Short mmCIF file of C-alpha atoms in Angstrom, two decimals:
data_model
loop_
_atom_site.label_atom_id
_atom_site.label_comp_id
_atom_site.label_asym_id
_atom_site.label_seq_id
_atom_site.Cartn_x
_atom_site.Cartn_y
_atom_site.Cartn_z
CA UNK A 35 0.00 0.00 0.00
CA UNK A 36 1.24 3.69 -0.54
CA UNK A 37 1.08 5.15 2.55
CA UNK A 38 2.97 7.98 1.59
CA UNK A 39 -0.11 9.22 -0.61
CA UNK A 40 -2.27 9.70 2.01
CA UNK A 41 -0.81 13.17 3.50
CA UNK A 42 -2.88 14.71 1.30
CA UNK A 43 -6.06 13.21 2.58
CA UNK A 44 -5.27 13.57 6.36
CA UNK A 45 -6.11 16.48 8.50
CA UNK A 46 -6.04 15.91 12.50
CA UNK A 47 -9.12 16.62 14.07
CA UNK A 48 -9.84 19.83 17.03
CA UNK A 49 -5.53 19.64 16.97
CA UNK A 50 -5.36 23.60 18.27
CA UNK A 51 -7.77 22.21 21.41
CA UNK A 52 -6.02 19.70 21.81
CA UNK A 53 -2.63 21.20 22.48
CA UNK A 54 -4.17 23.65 24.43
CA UNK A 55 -5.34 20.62 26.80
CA UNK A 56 -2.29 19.00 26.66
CA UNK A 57 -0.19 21.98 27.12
CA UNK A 58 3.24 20.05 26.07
CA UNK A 59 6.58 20.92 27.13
CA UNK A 60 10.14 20.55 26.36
CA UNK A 61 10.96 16.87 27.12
CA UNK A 62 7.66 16.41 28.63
CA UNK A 63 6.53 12.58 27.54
CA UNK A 64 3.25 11.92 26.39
CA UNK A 65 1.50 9.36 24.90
CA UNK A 66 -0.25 8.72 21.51
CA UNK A 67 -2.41 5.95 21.80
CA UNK A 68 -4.12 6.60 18.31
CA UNK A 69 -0.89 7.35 16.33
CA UNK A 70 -2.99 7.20 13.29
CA UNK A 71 -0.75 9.10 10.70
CA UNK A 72 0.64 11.24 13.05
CA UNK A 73 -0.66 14.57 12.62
CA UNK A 74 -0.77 15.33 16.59
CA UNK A 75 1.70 13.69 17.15
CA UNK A 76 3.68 15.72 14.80
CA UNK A 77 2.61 18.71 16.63
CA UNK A 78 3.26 17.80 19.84
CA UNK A 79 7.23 16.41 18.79
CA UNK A 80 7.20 20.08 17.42
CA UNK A 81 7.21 21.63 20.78
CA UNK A 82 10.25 19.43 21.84
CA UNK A 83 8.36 16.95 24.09
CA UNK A 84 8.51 13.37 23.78
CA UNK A 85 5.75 10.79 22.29
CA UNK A 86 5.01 7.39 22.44
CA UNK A 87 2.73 6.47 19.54
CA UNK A 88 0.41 3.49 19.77
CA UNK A 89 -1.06 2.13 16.92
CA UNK A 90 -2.96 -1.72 15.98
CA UNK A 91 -2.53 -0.81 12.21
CA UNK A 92 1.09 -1.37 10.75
CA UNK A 93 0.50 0.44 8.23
CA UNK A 94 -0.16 3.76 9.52
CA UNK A 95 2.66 3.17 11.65
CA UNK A 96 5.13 2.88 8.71
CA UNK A 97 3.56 5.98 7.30
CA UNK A 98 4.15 7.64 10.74
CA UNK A 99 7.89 6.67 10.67
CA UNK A 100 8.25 8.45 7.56
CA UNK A 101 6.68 11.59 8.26
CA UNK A 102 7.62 11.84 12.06
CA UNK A 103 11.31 10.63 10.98
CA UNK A 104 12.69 14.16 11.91
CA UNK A 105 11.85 13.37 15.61
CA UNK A 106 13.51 9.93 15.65
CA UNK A 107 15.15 11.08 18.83
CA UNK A 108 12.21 12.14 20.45
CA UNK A 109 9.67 9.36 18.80
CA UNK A 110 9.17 5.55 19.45
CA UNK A 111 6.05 3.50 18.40
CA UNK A 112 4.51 0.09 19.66
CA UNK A 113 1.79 -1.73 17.48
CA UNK A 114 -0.65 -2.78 19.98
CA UNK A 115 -4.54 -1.41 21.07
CA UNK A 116 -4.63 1.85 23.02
CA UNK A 117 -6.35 -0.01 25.39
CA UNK A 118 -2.62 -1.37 26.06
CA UNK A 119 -1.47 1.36 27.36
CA UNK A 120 0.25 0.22 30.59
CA UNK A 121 1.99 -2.67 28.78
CA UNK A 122 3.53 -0.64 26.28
CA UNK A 123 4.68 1.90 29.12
CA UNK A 124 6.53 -1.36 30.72
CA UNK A 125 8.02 -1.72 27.77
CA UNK A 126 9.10 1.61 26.93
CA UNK A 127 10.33 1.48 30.64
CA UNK A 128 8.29 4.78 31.27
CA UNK A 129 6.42 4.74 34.46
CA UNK A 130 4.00 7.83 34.74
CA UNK A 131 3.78 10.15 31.63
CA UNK A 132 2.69 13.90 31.18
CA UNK A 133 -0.29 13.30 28.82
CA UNK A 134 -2.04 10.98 26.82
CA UNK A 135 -4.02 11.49 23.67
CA UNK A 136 -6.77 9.24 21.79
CA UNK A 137 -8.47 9.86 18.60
CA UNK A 138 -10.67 7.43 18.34
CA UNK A 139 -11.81 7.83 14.80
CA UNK A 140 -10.87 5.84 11.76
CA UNK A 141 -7.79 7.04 10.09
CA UNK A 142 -7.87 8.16 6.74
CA UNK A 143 -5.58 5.75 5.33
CA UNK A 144 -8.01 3.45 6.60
CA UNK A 145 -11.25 4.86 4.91
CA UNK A 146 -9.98 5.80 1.89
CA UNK A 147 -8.24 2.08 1.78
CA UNK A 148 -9.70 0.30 -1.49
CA UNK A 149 -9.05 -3.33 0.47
CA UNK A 150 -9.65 -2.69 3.79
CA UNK A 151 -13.60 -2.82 3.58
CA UNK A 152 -14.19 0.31 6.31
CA UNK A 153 -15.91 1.55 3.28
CA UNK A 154 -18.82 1.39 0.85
CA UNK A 155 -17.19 3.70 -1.60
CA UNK A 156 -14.90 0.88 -2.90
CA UNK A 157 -15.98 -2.75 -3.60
CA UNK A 158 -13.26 -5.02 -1.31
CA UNK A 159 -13.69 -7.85 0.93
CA UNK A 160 -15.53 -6.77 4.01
CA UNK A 161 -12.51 -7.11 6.94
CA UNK A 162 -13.11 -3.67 8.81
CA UNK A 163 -10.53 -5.20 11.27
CA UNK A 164 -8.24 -2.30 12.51
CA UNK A 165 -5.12 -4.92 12.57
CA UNK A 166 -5.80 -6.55 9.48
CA UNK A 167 -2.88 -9.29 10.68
CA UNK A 168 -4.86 -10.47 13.80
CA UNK A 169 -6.73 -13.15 14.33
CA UNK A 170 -10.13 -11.85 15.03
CA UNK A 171 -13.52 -12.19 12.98
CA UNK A 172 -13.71 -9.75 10.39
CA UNK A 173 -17.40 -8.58 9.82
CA UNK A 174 -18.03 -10.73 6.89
CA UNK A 175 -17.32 -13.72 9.20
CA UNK A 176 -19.43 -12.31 12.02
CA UNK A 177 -22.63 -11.52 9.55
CA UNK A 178 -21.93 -14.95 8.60
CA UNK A 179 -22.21 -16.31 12.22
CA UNK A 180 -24.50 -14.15 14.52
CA UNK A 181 -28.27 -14.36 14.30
CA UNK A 182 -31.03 -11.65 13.03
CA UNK A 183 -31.75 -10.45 16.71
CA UNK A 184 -27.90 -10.48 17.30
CA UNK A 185 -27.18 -8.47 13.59
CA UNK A 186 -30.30 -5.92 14.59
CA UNK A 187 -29.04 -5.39 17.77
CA UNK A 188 -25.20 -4.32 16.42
CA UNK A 189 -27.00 -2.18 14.03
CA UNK A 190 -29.47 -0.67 16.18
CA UNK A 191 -26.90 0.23 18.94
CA UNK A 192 -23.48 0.97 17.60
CA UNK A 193 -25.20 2.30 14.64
CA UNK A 194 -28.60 4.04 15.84
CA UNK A 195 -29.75 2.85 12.54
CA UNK A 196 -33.87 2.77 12.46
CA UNK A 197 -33.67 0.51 9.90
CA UNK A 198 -31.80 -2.29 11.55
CA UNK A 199 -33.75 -5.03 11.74
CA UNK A 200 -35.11 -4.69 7.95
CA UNK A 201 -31.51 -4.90 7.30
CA UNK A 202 -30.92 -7.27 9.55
CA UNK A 203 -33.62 -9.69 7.89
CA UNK A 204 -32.25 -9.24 4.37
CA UNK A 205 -28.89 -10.19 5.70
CA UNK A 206 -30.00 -13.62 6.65
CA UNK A 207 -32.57 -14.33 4.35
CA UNK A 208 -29.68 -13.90 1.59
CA UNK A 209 -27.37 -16.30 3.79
CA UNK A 210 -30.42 -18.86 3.90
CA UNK A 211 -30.37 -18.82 0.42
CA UNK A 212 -26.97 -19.78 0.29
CA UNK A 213 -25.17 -16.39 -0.39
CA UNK A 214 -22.68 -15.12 2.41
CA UNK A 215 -22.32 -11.18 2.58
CA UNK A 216 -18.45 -10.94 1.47
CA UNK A 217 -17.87 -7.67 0.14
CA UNK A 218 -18.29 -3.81 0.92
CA UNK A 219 -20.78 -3.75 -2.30
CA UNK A 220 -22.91 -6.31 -1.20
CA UNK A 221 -23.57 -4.74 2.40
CA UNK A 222 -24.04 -1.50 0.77
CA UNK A 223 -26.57 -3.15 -1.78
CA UNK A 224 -28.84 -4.15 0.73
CA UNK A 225 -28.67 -1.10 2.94
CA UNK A 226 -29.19 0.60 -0.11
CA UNK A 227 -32.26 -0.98 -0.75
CA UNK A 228 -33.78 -1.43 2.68
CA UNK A 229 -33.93 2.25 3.12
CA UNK A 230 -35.74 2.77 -0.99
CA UNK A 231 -38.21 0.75 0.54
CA UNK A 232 -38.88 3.02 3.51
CA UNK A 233 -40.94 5.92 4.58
CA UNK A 234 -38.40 8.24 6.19
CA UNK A 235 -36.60 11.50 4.98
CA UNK A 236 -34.32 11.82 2.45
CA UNK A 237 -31.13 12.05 4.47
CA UNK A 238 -27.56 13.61 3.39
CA UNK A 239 -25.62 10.38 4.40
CA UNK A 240 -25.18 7.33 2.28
CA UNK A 241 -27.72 4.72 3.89
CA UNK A 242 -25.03 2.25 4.38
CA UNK A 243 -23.43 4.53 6.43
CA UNK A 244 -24.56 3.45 10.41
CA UNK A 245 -24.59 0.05 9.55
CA UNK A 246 -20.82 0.09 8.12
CA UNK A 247 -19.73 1.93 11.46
CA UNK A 248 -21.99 -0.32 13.58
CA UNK A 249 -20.00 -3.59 12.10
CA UNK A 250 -16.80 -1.28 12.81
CA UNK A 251 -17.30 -0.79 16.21
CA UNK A 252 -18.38 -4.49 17.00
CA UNK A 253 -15.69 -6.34 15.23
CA UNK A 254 -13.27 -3.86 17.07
CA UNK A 255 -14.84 -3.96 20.44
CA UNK A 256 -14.44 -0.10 20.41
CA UNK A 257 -16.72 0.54 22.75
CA UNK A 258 -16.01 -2.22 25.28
CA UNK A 259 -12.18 -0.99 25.58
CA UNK A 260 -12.98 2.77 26.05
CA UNK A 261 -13.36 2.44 30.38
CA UNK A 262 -10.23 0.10 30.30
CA UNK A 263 -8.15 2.66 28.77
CA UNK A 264 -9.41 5.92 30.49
CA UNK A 265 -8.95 3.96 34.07
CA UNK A 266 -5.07 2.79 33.08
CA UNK A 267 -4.53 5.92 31.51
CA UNK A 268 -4.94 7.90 34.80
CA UNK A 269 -3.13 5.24 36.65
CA UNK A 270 0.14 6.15 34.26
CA UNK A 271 -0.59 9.93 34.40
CA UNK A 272 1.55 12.11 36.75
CA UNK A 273 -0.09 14.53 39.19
CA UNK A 274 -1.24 17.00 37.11
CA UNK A 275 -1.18 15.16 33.79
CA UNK A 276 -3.46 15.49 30.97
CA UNK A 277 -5.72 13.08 28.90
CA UNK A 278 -7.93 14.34 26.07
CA UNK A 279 -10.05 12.14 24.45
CA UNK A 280 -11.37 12.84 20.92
CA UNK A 281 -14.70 10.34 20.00
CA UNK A 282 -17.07 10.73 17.01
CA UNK A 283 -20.08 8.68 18.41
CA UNK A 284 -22.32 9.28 20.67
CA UNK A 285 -22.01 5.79 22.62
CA UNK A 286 -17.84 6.71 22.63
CA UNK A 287 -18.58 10.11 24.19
CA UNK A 288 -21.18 8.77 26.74
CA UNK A 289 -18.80 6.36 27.95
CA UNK A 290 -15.87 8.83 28.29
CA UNK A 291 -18.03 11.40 29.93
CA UNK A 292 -19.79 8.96 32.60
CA UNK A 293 -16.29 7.22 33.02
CA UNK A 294 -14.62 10.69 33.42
CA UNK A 295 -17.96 11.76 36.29
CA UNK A 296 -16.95 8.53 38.25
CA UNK A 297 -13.33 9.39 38.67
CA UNK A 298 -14.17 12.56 39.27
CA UNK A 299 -15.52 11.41 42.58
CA UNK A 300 -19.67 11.09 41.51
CA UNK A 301 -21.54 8.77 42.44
CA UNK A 302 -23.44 6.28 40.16
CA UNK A 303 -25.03 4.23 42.56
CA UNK A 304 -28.90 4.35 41.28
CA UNK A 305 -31.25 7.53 42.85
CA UNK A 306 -32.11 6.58 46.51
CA UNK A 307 -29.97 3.80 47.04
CA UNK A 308 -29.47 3.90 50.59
CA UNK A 309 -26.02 3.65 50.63
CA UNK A 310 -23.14 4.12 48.19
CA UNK A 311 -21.18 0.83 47.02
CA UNK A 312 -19.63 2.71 43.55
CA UNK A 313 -16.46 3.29 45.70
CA UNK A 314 -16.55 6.19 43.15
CA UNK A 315 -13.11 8.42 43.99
CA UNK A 316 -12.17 11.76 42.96
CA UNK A 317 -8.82 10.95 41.50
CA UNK A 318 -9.20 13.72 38.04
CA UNK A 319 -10.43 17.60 37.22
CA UNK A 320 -12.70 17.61 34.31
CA UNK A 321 -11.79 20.11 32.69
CA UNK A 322 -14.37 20.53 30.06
CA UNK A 323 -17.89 20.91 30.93
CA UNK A 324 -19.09 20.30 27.51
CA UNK A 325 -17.48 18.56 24.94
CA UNK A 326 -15.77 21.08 22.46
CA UNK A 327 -16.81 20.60 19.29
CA UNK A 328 -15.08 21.27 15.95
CA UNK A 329 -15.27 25.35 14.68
CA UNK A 330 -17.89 25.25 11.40
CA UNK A 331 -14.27 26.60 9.51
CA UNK A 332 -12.75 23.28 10.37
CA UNK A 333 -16.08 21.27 9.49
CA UNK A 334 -15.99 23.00 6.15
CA UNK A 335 -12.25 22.25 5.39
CA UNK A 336 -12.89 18.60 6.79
CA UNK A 337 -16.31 17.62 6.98
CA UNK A 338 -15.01 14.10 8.87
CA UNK A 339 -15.00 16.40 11.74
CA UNK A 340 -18.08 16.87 11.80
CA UNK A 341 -19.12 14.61 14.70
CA UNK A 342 -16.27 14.89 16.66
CA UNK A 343 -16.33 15.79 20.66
CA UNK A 344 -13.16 16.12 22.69
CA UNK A 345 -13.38 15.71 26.59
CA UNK A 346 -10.38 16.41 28.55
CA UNK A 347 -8.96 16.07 32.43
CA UNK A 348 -6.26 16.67 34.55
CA UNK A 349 -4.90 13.71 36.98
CA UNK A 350 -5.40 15.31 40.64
CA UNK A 351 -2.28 15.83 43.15
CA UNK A 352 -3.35 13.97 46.14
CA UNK A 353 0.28 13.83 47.95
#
């Protein structure tokens, strides 16, 4: 794959608020657990701290190499899951860092991939697996093995599709009749025509759209690593350390912001439970009340920003 080609197609999302979260420092050491194709990380070698880029995708790591190769001195990368965090810390032989950083978008050299089947604009084998070399189900294998109710669910939930279980239905009845969904085209196809047959809006997205990043998110586990991460990630913060979290769904930002109310010491014990058994402990400062948003100039120069929502917080001092 040319890696090198897709500069031109990557711009880092909310990077000026992010930096100004982060606030990095002259061999400061922080940690890029979304190294993507490098683009904040770039920025934040720039001010003459330290990274440690994480990435699950080797390719985008070999494209960060390149472009980050000015910074060999101050730049090391470890292909692994952001929610490995702490591991790849041992191995760095880095205990407690300054700030940590995840994007957890797909990376343009991922959606505009013509074999990696994260999208419906090229015909490939449907994989959507982030590490393409592991050996996890890709989503043509799990359309192939879950049921209806299990499909509709994925759909409905990852992918707050309305449509999900007509979709889900067309999926199986086509594997009952002997013909396994195996490519982008084919997905797309019958999202495509599950929606011509409905009664709802014309909308501005394609209608394969949810349903694509609903099979995303569950052959990934996305959303089941997101607490892992944000709990180990404070654990390797210093006192007053930073992590900013970038999401572009709404389950991914739920997540981060109840996960970011518990370790800010709130209780989620149910209303009127007599007593609290949360253990919920005020270990972070949330520093942003609402999720900042992208500016409507940086929408308009990249509308993939459009959904994105960036939560940050500060690791408390409590010596």
């Amino acid at each position: 794959m040319q890696v090198t080609n897709a500069n031109n197609q990557h711009i880092s999302v909310l990077l000026e608020e992010s930096l100004s979260f982060l606030e990095p420092f002259k061999n400061e050491i922080f940690v890029d657990a979304t190294l993507g194709l490098g683009g904040h990380s770039e920025a934040i070698l720039s001010t003459q701290a330290k990274v440690i880029g994480i990435d699950q995708d080797d390719a985008a790591i070999q494209f960060a190499k390149v472009r980050l190769l000015h910074f060999k001195k101050q730049f090391e990368v470890y292909q692994a899951n952001f929610s490995e965090i702490k591991e790849v810390l041992e191995l760095a032989e880095v205990e407690k860092v300054d700030g940590i950083l995840a994007d957890l978008g797909v990376s343009s050299l991922q959606l505009d991939s013509e074999t990696r089947g994260f999208s419906f604009r090229f015909n490939a084998p449907l994989d959507m697996r982030m590490n393409p070399e592991s050996d996890d189900e890709t989503a043509a294998e799990l359309l192939k093995r879950l049921s209806e109710f299990e499909i509709a669910k994925i759909i409905y939930e990852f992918g707050e599709e309305k449509l999900s279980r007509r979709i889900a239905r067309r999926i199986v009845e086509r594997r009952e009749r002997g013909e396994a969904i195996e490519t982008t085209k084919e997905l797309a196809d019958i999202c495509s025509s599950s929606a011509s047959n409905s009664k709802r809006p014309e909308e501005r997205i394609h209608p394969a759209t949810r349903t694509f990043q609903a099979l995303r998110i569950a052959v990934n586990r996305e959303l089941e690593i997101i607490e892992k991460f944000i709990v180990d990630s404070v654990d390797s913060l210093k006192p007053n350390g930073r992590l900013v979290i970038i999401s572009f769904h709404s389950l991914e930002d739920r997540i981060v912001k109840q996960v970011f109310q518990k370790l800010a010491g709130k209780c989620t014990c149910p209303p009127r439970f007599p007593i609290c058994v949360c253990n919920a402990q005020k270990k972070i400062e949330i520093l942003t009340r609402k999720p900042i948003v992208p500016t409507d100039s940086e929408m308009h120069e990249n509308p993939r920003s459009r959904s994105a929502k960036l939560r940050a917080c500060k690791k408390l001092d409590l010596n």
